[in-house]
């Protein structure tokens, strides 16, 4: 997307249902073997009552929205803040939404609100991204 095509308030979203296999693949890729993600018995005895997905696995869905939709091709991720507000469990369908907050034409930067919510509409991640538009 070209900088001149963006507008404050523009929004996009992407959804995915996370599975136990997704969590296992993330474990293999990153080596993050925290028992909350690996050991069902351990996780069941915890305050979460069961296995949960890695926060960064879930946050990856934000990258999908930013890289494919808004601003999409021709943009580079400069930074991201994240607040993990609720767990994501295998079987949860997560929707990541991005909303343009501010255009900074002198630097070709875009400030974007990011949020992930589950199938019940509960927020699981909140944050803000900054992108550089190359075109």
Tab-separated table of N, CA and C in Angstrom:
chain	number	residue	atom	x	y	z
A	1	UNK	N	0.845	-1.172	0.000
A	1	UNK	CA	0.000	0.000	0.000
A	1	UNK	C	0.892	1.237	0.000
A	2	UNK	N	0.534	2.214	-0.774
A	2	UNK	CA	1.279	3.465	-0.820
A	2	UNK	C	0.878	4.365	0.333
A	3	UNK	N	1.830	5.161	0.793
A	3	UNK	CA	1.576	6.039	1.935
A	3	UNK	C	0.349	6.919	1.680
A	4	UNK	N	0.238	7.463	0.481
A	4	UNK	CA	-0.873	8.379	0.169
A	4	UNK	C	-2.232	7.684	0.187
A	5	UNK	N	-2.236	6.357	0.167
A	5	UNK	CA	-3.493	5.604	0.188
A	5	UNK	C	-3.987	5.324	1.604
A	6	UNK	N	-3.137	5.564	2.605
A	6	UNK	CA	-3.513	5.299	3.992
A	6	UNK	C	-4.293	6.467	4.572
A	7	UNK	N	-5.143	6.157	5.540
A	7	UNK	CA	-5.896	7.194	6.239
A	7	UNK	C	-6.050	6.793	7.700
A	8	UNK	N	-6.052	7.776	8.559
A	8	UNK	CA	-6.328	7.516	9.971
A	8	UNK	C	-7.699	6.855	10.071
A	9	UNK	N	-7.775	5.800	10.859
A	9	UNK	CA	-9.025	5.054	11.021
A	9	UNK	C	-9.133	3.838	10.117
A	10	UNK	N	-8.251	3.724	9.117
A	10	UNK	CA	-8.275	2.529	8.262
A	10	UNK	C	-8.016	1.301	9.137
A	11	UNK	N	-8.673	0.194	8.816
A	11	UNK	CA	-8.532	-1.000	9.648
A	11	UNK	C	-8.512	-2.254	8.794
A	12	UNK	N	-7.903	-3.286	9.367
A	12	UNK	CA	-7.863	-4.597	8.719
A	12	UNK	C	-7.775	-5.651	9.812
A	13	UNK	N	-8.109	-6.890	9.474
A	13	UNK	CA	-8.038	-7.964	10.456
A	13	UNK	C	-7.754	-9.297	9.774
A	14	UNK	N	-7.301	-10.239	10.600
A	14	UNK	CA	-7.071	-11.618	10.167
A	14	UNK	C	-7.395	-12.518	11.346
A	15	UNK	N	-7.877	-13.720	11.054
A	15	UNK	CA	-8.258	-14.664	12.112
A	15	UNK	C	-7.592	-16.012	11.877
A	16	UNK	N	-7.392	-16.730	12.978
A	16	UNK	CA	-6.827	-18.082	12.933
A	16	UNK	C	-7.261	-18.838	14.174
A	17	UNK	N	-7.567	-20.113	13.996
A	17	UNK	CA	-7.807	-21.000	15.123
A	17	UNK	C	-6.488	-21.681	15.452
A	18	UNK	N	-6.003	-21.472	16.687
A	18	UNK	CA	-4.735	-22.049	17.114
A	18	UNK	C	-4.961	-23.453	17.659
A	19	UNK	N	-4.123	-24.381	17.240
A	19	UNK	CA	-4.236	-25.786	17.633
A	19	UNK	C	-3.055	-26.192	18.505
A	20	UNK	N	-3.177	-27.349	19.111
A	20	UNK	CA	-2.055	-27.909	19.844
A	20	UNK	C	-0.856	-28.137	18.934
A	21	UNK	N	-1.109	-28.508	17.684
A	21	UNK	CA	-0.017	-28.685	16.725
A	21	UNK	C	0.701	-27.368	16.442
A	22	UNK	N	-0.045	-26.260	16.387
A	22	UNK	CA	0.588	-24.944	16.206
A	22	UNK	C	1.542	-24.652	17.359
A	23	UNK	N	1.089	-24.942	18.575
A	23	UNK	CA	1.921	-24.719	19.762
A	23	UNK	C	3.166	-25.607	19.703
A	24	UNK	N	2.984	-26.870	19.326
A	24	UNK	CA	4.119	-27.797	19.228
A	24	UNK	C	5.125	-27.331	18.176
A	25	UNK	N	4.639	-26.832	17.061
A	25	UNK	CA	5.541	-26.326	16.017
A	25	UNK	C	6.317	-25.121	16.519
A	26	UNK	N	5.648	-24.229	17.245
A	26	UNK	CA	6.326	-23.055	17.801
A	26	UNK	C	7.409	-23.488	18.786
A	27	UNK	N	7.118	-24.503	19.574
A	27	UNK	CA	8.108	-25.046	20.516
A	27	UNK	C	9.332	-25.546	19.751
A	28	UNK	N	9.095	-26.271	18.674
A	28	UNK	CA	10.210	-26.797	17.875
A	28	UNK	C	11.026	-25.668	17.249
A	29	UNK	N	10.353	-24.631	16.787
A	29	UNK	CA	11.050	-23.521	16.127
A	29	UNK	C	11.849	-22.662	17.105
A	30	UNK	N	11.324	-22.469	18.308
A	30	UNK	CA	11.940	-21.514	19.235
A	30	UNK	C	12.697	-22.165	20.382
A	31	UNK	N	12.346	-23.392	20.708
A	31	UNK	CA	12.952	-24.037	21.865
A	31	UNK	C	12.340	-23.618	23.186
A	32	UNK	N	11.241	-22.862	23.156
A	32	UNK	CA	10.567	-22.426	24.383
A	32	UNK	C	9.733	-23.579	24.920
A	33	UNK	N	10.299	-24.294	25.892
A	33	UNK	CA	9.647	-25.481	26.442
A	33	UNK	C	9.060	-25.228	27.831
A	34	UNK	N	8.637	-24.012	28.082
A	34	UNK	CA	7.969	-23.708	29.342
A	34	UNK	C	6.843	-24.725	29.540
A	35	UNK	N	6.744	-25.353	30.714
A	35	UNK	CA	5.730	-26.396	30.915
A	35	UNK	C	4.284	-25.906	30.747
A	36	UNK	N	4.041	-24.616	30.816
A	36	UNK	CA	2.680	-24.109	30.568
A	36	UNK	C	2.230	-24.403	29.137
A	37	UNK	N	3.216	-24.545	28.241
A	37	UNK	CA	2.923	-24.785	26.837
A	37	UNK	C	3.102	-26.251	26.446
A	38	UNK	N	3.887	-26.989	27.242
A	38	UNK	CA	4.311	-28.337	26.862
A	38	UNK	C	3.592	-29.429	27.650
A	39	UNK	N	3.447	-29.223	28.937
A	39	UNK	CA	3.016	-30.280	29.864
A	39	UNK	C	1.566	-30.046	30.299
A	40	UNK	N	0.662	-30.830	29.743
A	40	UNK	CA	-0.758	-30.674	30.046
A	40	UNK	C	-1.078	-30.821	31.523
A	41	UNK	N	-0.442	-31.785	32.212
A	41	UNK	CA	-0.698	-31.987	33.643
A	41	UNK	C	-0.226	-30.784	34.454
A	42	UNK	N	0.970	-30.311	34.159
A	42	UNK	CA	1.505	-29.134	34.855
A	42	UNK	C	0.583	-27.936	34.647
A	43	UNK	N	0.204	-27.719	33.378
A	43	UNK	CA	-0.630	-26.563	33.037
A	43	UNK	C	-2.019	-26.664	33.680
A	44	UNK	N	-2.569	-27.869	33.769
A	44	UNK	CA	-3.883	-28.065	34.379
A	44	UNK	C	-3.863	-27.708	35.858
A	45	UNK	N	-2.744	-27.993	36.527
A	45	UNK	CA	-2.613	-27.677	37.955
A	45	UNK	C	-2.307	-26.193	38.204
A	46	UNK	N	-2.077	-25.439	37.157
A	46	UNK	CA	-1.742	-24.015	37.301
A	46	UNK	C	-3.002	-23.162	37.387
A	47	UNK	N	-2.819	-21.885	37.605
A	47	UNK	CA	-3.953	-20.949	37.655
A	47	UNK	C	-4.705	-20.857	36.332
A	48	UNK	N	-4.073	-21.315	35.212
A	48	UNK	CA	-4.721	-21.252	33.906
A	48	UNK	C	-5.603	-22.460	33.631
A	49	UNK	N	-5.432	-23.533	34.400
A	49	UNK	CA	-6.301	-24.700	34.284
A	49	UNK	C	-6.110	-25.506	33.016
A	50	UNK	N	-5.024	-25.288	32.301
A	50	UNK	CA	-4.756	-26.051	31.085
A	50	UNK	C	-3.672	-25.406	30.259
A	51	UNK	N	-3.285	-26.134	29.248
A	51	UNK	CA	-2.221	-25.699	28.345
A	51	UNK	C	-2.611	-24.404	27.645
A	52	UNK	N	-1.642	-23.513	27.479
A	52	UNK	CA	-1.884	-22.251	26.794
A	52	UNK	C	-0.847	-22.047	25.690
A	53	UNK	N	-1.216	-21.243	24.713
A	53	UNK	CA	-0.309	-20.898	23.617
A	53	UNK	C	0.691	-19.854	24.085
A	54	UNK	N	1.844	-19.844	23.459
A	54	UNK	CA	2.844	-18.811	23.708
A	54	UNK	C	2.268	-17.459	23.280
A	55	UNK	N	2.535	-16.444	24.077
A	55	UNK	CA	2.080	-15.104	23.716
A	55	UNK	C	2.629	-14.650	22.375
A	56	UNK	N	3.896	-14.977	22.125
A	56	UNK	CA	4.509	-14.534	20.873
A	56	UNK	C	3.964	-15.297	19.664
A	57	UNK	N	3.508	-16.514	19.857
A	57	UNK	CA	2.842	-17.237	18.768
A	57	UNK	C	1.572	-16.482	18.380
A	58	UNK	N	0.799	-16.141	19.373
A	58	UNK	CA	-0.442	-15.404	19.126
A	58	UNK	C	-0.150	-14.050	18.503
A	59	UNK	N	0.863	-13.352	19.010
A	59	UNK	CA	1.222	-12.025	18.484
A	59	UNK	C	1.646	-12.094	17.026
A	60	UNK	N	2.099	-13.259	16.585
A	60	UNK	CA	2.465	-13.412	15.183
A	60	UNK	C	1.318	-13.119	14.241
A	61	UNK	N	0.097	-13.278	14.709
A	61	UNK	CA	-1.067	-12.978	13.871
A	61	UNK	C	-1.148	-11.479	13.567
A	62	UNK	N	-0.631	-10.651	14.471
A	62	UNK	CA	-0.569	-9.208	14.204
A	62	UNK	C	0.329	-8.965	12.992
A	63	UNK	N	1.458	-9.656	12.933
A	63	UNK	CA	2.371	-9.523	11.798
A	63	UNK	C	1.675	-9.901	10.490
A	64	UNK	N	0.800	-10.892	10.551
A	64	UNK	CA	0.041	-11.287	9.368
A	64	UNK	C	-0.797	-10.126	8.846
A	65	UNK	N	-1.514	-9.457	9.744
A	65	UNK	CA	-2.359	-8.331	9.338
A	65	UNK	C	-1.510	-7.204	8.765
A	66	UNK	N	-0.429	-6.863	9.480
A	66	UNK	CA	0.397	-5.742	9.049
A	66	UNK	C	1.140	-6.047	7.748
A	67	UNK	N	1.595	-7.265	7.586
A	67	UNK	CA	2.362	-7.628	6.406
A	67	UNK	C	1.526	-7.874	5.164
A	68	UNK	N	0.292	-8.336	5.358
A	68	UNK	CA	-0.564	-8.656	4.205
A	68	UNK	C	-1.583	-7.579	3.885
A	69	UNK	N	-2.103	-6.916	4.929
A	69	UNK	CA	-3.284	-6.077	4.728
A	69	UNK	C	-3.056	-4.583	4.978
A	70	UNK	N	-2.538	-4.252	6.132
A	70	UNK	CA	-2.484	-2.842	6.532
A	70	UNK	C	-1.208	-2.570	7.319
A	71	UNK	N	-0.231	-1.934	6.794
A	71	UNK	CA	-0.204	-1.340	5.459
A	71	UNK	C	0.103	-2.324	4.333
A	72	UNK	N	0.590	-3.522	4.657
A	72	UNK	CA	0.789	-4.541	3.630
A	72	UNK	C	2.135	-4.452	2.934
A	73	UNK	N	2.161	-4.930	1.697
A	73	UNK	CA	3.390	-4.976	0.903
A	73	UNK	C	4.023	-3.595	0.819
A	74	UNK	N	5.352	-3.569	0.967
A	74	UNK	CA	6.076	-2.302	0.884
A	74	UNK	C	6.253	-1.621	2.221
A	75	UNK	N	5.929	-2.313	3.302
A	75	UNK	CA	6.078	-1.753	4.652
A	75	UNK	C	6.993	-2.651	5.473
A	76	UNK	N	7.719	-2.039	6.388
A	76	UNK	CA	8.629	-2.752	7.275
A	76	UNK	C	8.250	-2.442	8.716
A	77	UNK	N	8.193	-3.481	9.515
A	77	UNK	CA	7.907	-3.382	10.949
A	77	UNK	C	9.075	-2.672	11.641
A	78	UNK	N	8.813	-1.608	12.362
A	78	UNK	CA	9.851	-0.924	13.132
A	78	UNK	C	9.798	-1.246	14.619
A	79	UNK	N	8.610	-1.526	15.137
A	79	UNK	CA	8.480	-1.814	16.551
A	79	UNK	C	7.064	-2.187	16.914
A	80	UNK	N	6.938	-2.768	18.114
A	80	UNK	CA	5.634	-3.234	18.580
A	80	UNK	C	5.641	-3.285	20.097
A	81	UNK	N	4.609	-2.746	20.718
A	81	UNK	CA	4.398	-2.975	22.141
A	81	UNK	C	3.306	-4.028	22.270
A	82	UNK	N	3.388	-4.831	23.316
A	82	UNK	CA	2.405	-5.890	23.548
A	82	UNK	C	2.066	-5.969	25.023
A	83	UNK	N	0.777	-6.095	25.320
A	83	UNK	CA	0.302	-6.414	26.666
A	83	UNK	C	-0.550	-7.665	26.527
A	84	UNK	N	-0.134	-8.716	27.214
A	84	UNK	CA	-0.873	-9.979	27.159
A	84	UNK	C	-1.933	-9.939	28.253
A	85	UNK	N	-3.201	-9.915	27.849
A	85	UNK	CA	-4.287	-9.653	28.790
A	85	UNK	C	-5.109	-10.890	29.163
A	86	UNK	N	-4.972	-11.963	28.389
A	86	UNK	CA	-5.694	-13.206	28.697
A	86	UNK	C	-5.013	-14.354	27.949
A	87	UNK	N	-5.133	-15.571	28.477
A	87	UNK	CA	-4.489	-16.712	27.810
A	87	UNK	C	-5.222	-17.126	26.537
A	88	UNK	N	-4.463	-17.743	25.643
A	88	UNK	CA	-5.012	-18.356	24.430
A	88	UNK	C	-4.821	-19.857	24.572
A	89	UNK	N	-5.906	-20.583	24.393
A	89	UNK	CA	-5.882	-22.034	24.560
A	89	UNK	C	-6.011	-22.726	23.200
A	90	UNK	N	-5.514	-23.953	23.101
A	90	UNK	CA	-5.739	-24.693	21.857
A	90	UNK	C	-7.233	-24.720	21.542
A	91	UNK	N	-7.569	-24.449	20.301
A	91	UNK	CA	-8.968	-24.391	19.876
A	91	UNK	C	-9.539	-22.989	19.841
A	92	UNK	N	-8.859	-22.020	20.459
A	92	UNK	CA	-9.341	-20.636	20.408
A	92	UNK	C	-9.139	-20.056	19.014
A	93	UNK	N	-10.135	-19.329	18.542
A	93	UNK	CA	-10.019	-18.585	17.294
A	93	UNK	C	-9.702	-17.147	17.655
A	94	UNK	N	-8.562	-16.682	17.174
A	94	UNK	CA	-8.082	-15.350	17.504
A	94	UNK	C	-8.201	-14.460	16.280
A	95	UNK	N	-8.690	-13.254	16.492
A	95	UNK	CA	-8.753	-12.244	15.445
A	95	UNK	C	-7.828	-11.108	15.826
A	96	UNK	N	-6.881	-10.811	14.940
A	96	UNK	CA	-5.988	-9.672	15.121
A	96	UNK	C	-6.530	-8.518	14.294
A	97	UNK	N	-6.595	-7.349	14.920
A	97	UNK	CA	-7.094	-6.159	14.230
A	97	UNK	C	-6.058	-5.050	14.328
A	98	UNK	N	-5.886	-4.330	13.233
A	98	UNK	CA	-4.984	-3.186	13.169
A	98	UNK	C	-5.787	-1.965	12.736
A	99	UNK	N	-5.548	-0.831	13.414
A	99	UNK	CA	-6.232	0.422	13.089
A	99	UNK	C	-5.189	1.527	13.010
A	100	UNK	N	-5.166	2.257	11.910
A	100	UNK	CA	-4.214	3.357	11.757
A	100	UNK	C	-4.581	4.479	12.724
A	101	UNK	N	-3.611	4.831	13.573
A	101	UNK	CA	-3.801	5.912	14.551
A	101	UNK	C	-3.240	7.242	14.072
A	102	UNK	N	-2.086	7.162	13.380
A	102	UNK	CA	-1.399	8.404	13.016
A	102	UNK	C	-0.500	8.154	11.809
A	103	UNK	N	-0.463	9.140	10.918
A	103	UNK	CA	0.444	9.125	9.771
A	103	UNK	C	1.521	10.167	10.022
A	104	UNK	N	2.761	9.777	9.856
A	104	UNK	CA	3.896	10.670	10.080
A	104	UNK	C	4.659	10.798	8.753
A	105	UNK	N	4.178	11.660	7.856
A	105	UNK	CA	4.722	11.699	6.494
A	105	UNK	C	6.202	12.064	6.407
A	106	UNK	N	6.689	12.894	7.330
A	106	UNK	CA	8.092	13.311	7.251
A	106	UNK	C	9.061	12.138	7.386
A	107	UNK	N	8.638	11.084	8.083
A	107	UNK	CA	9.469	9.882	8.241
A	107	UNK	C	8.906	8.684	7.483
A	108	UNK	N	7.737	8.855	6.876
A	108	UNK	CA	7.016	7.767	6.199
A	108	UNK	C	6.658	6.657	7.191
A	109	UNK	N	6.386	7.065	8.434
A	109	UNK	CA	5.985	6.124	9.489
A	109	UNK	C	4.469	6.134	9.638
A	110	UNK	N	3.958	4.998	10.101
A	110	UNK	CA	2.538	4.849	10.414
A	110	UNK	C	2.455	4.254	11.812
A	111	UNK	N	1.658	4.872	12.668
A	111	UNK	CA	1.427	4.354	14.026
A	111	UNK	C	0.087	3.633	14.005
A	112	UNK	N	0.073	2.391	14.487
A	112	UNK	CA	-1.089	1.516	14.346
A	112	UNK	C	-1.443	0.875	15.679
A	113	UNK	N	-2.704	0.952	16.051
A	113	UNK	CA	-3.217	0.229	17.219
A	113	UNK	C	-3.390	-1.230	16.824
A	114	UNK	N	-2.955	-2.138	17.713
A	114	UNK	CA	-3.100	-3.572	17.443
A	114	UNK	C	-3.826	-4.239	18.609
A	115	UNK	N	-4.684	-5.188	18.259
A	115	UNK	CA	-5.447	-5.898	19.288
A	115	UNK	C	-5.771	-7.283	18.779
A	116	UNK	N	-5.636	-8.268	19.651
A	116	UNK	CA	-6.081	-9.628	19.348
A	116	UNK	C	-7.194	-9.975	20.327
A	117	UNK	N	-8.243	-10.582	19.803
A	117	UNK	CA	-9.351	-11.003	20.666
A	117	UNK	C	-9.733	-12.435	20.310
A	118	UNK	N	-10.334	-13.113	21.285
A	118	UNK	CA	-10.749	-14.501	21.059
A	118	UNK	C	-12.174	-14.552	20.505
A	119	UNK	N	-12.675	-15.757	20.319
A	119	UNK	CA	-13.998	-15.961	19.729
A	119	UNK	C	-15.131	-15.415	20.597
A	120	UNK	N	-14.846	-15.116	21.857
A	120	UNK	CA	-15.846	-14.517	22.737
A	120	UNK	C	-15.729	-12.995	22.775
A	121	UNK	N	-14.813	-12.444	21.982
A	121	UNK	CA	-14.615	-10.993	21.940
A	121	UNK	C	-13.729	-10.470	23.056
A	122	UNK	N	-13.135	-11.368	23.845
A	122	UNK	CA	-12.257	-10.971	24.944
A	122	UNK	C	-10.876	-10.619	24.394
A	123	UNK	N	-10.342	-9.507	24.841
A	123	UNK	CA	-9.012	-9.090	24.430
A	123	UNK	C	-7.971	-10.044	25.016
A	124	UNK	N	-7.036	-10.498	24.170
A	124	UNK	CA	-5.940	-11.339	24.654
A	124	UNK	C	-4.588	-10.641	24.501
A	125	UNK	N	-4.496	-9.701	23.569
A	125	UNK	CA	-3.287	-8.886	23.388
A	125	UNK	C	-3.721	-7.489	22.966
A	126	UNK	N	-3.074	-6.490	23.549
A	126	UNK	CA	-3.278	-5.096	23.142
A	126	UNK	C	-1.919	-4.459	22.948
A	127	UNK	N	-1.812	-3.575	21.991
A	127	UNK	CA	-0.531	-2.917	21.776
A	127	UNK	C	-0.580	-1.884	20.678
A	128	UNK	N	0.607	-1.522	20.242
A	128	UNK	CA	0.756	-0.516	19.211
A	128	UNK	C	1.988	-0.845	18.377
A	129	UNK	N	1.863	-0.662	17.079
A	129	UNK	CA	2.968	-0.918	16.153
A	129	UNK	C	3.364	0.368	15.453
A	130	UNK	N	4.606	0.373	14.979
A	130	UNK	CA	5.074	1.446	14.112
A	130	UNK	C	5.668	0.782	12.881
A	131	UNK	N	5.232	1.291	11.722
A	131	UNK	CA	5.665	0.734	10.441
A	131	UNK	C	6.315	1.833	9.603
A	132	UNK	N	7.244	1.426	8.751
A	132	UNK	CA	7.881	2.301	7.767
A	132	UNK	C	7.384	1.879	6.394
A	133	UNK	N	6.865	2.839	5.656
A	133	UNK	CA	6.440	2.556	4.281
A	133	UNK	C	7.570	2.899	3.332
A	134	UNK	N	7.976	1.928	2.543
A	134	UNK	CA	9.100	2.100	1.641
A	134	UNK	C	8.672	2.750	0.321
A	135	UNK	N	7.449	2.581	-0.057
A	135	UNK	CA	6.964	3.119	-1.335
A	135	UNK	C	6.223	4.418	-1.134
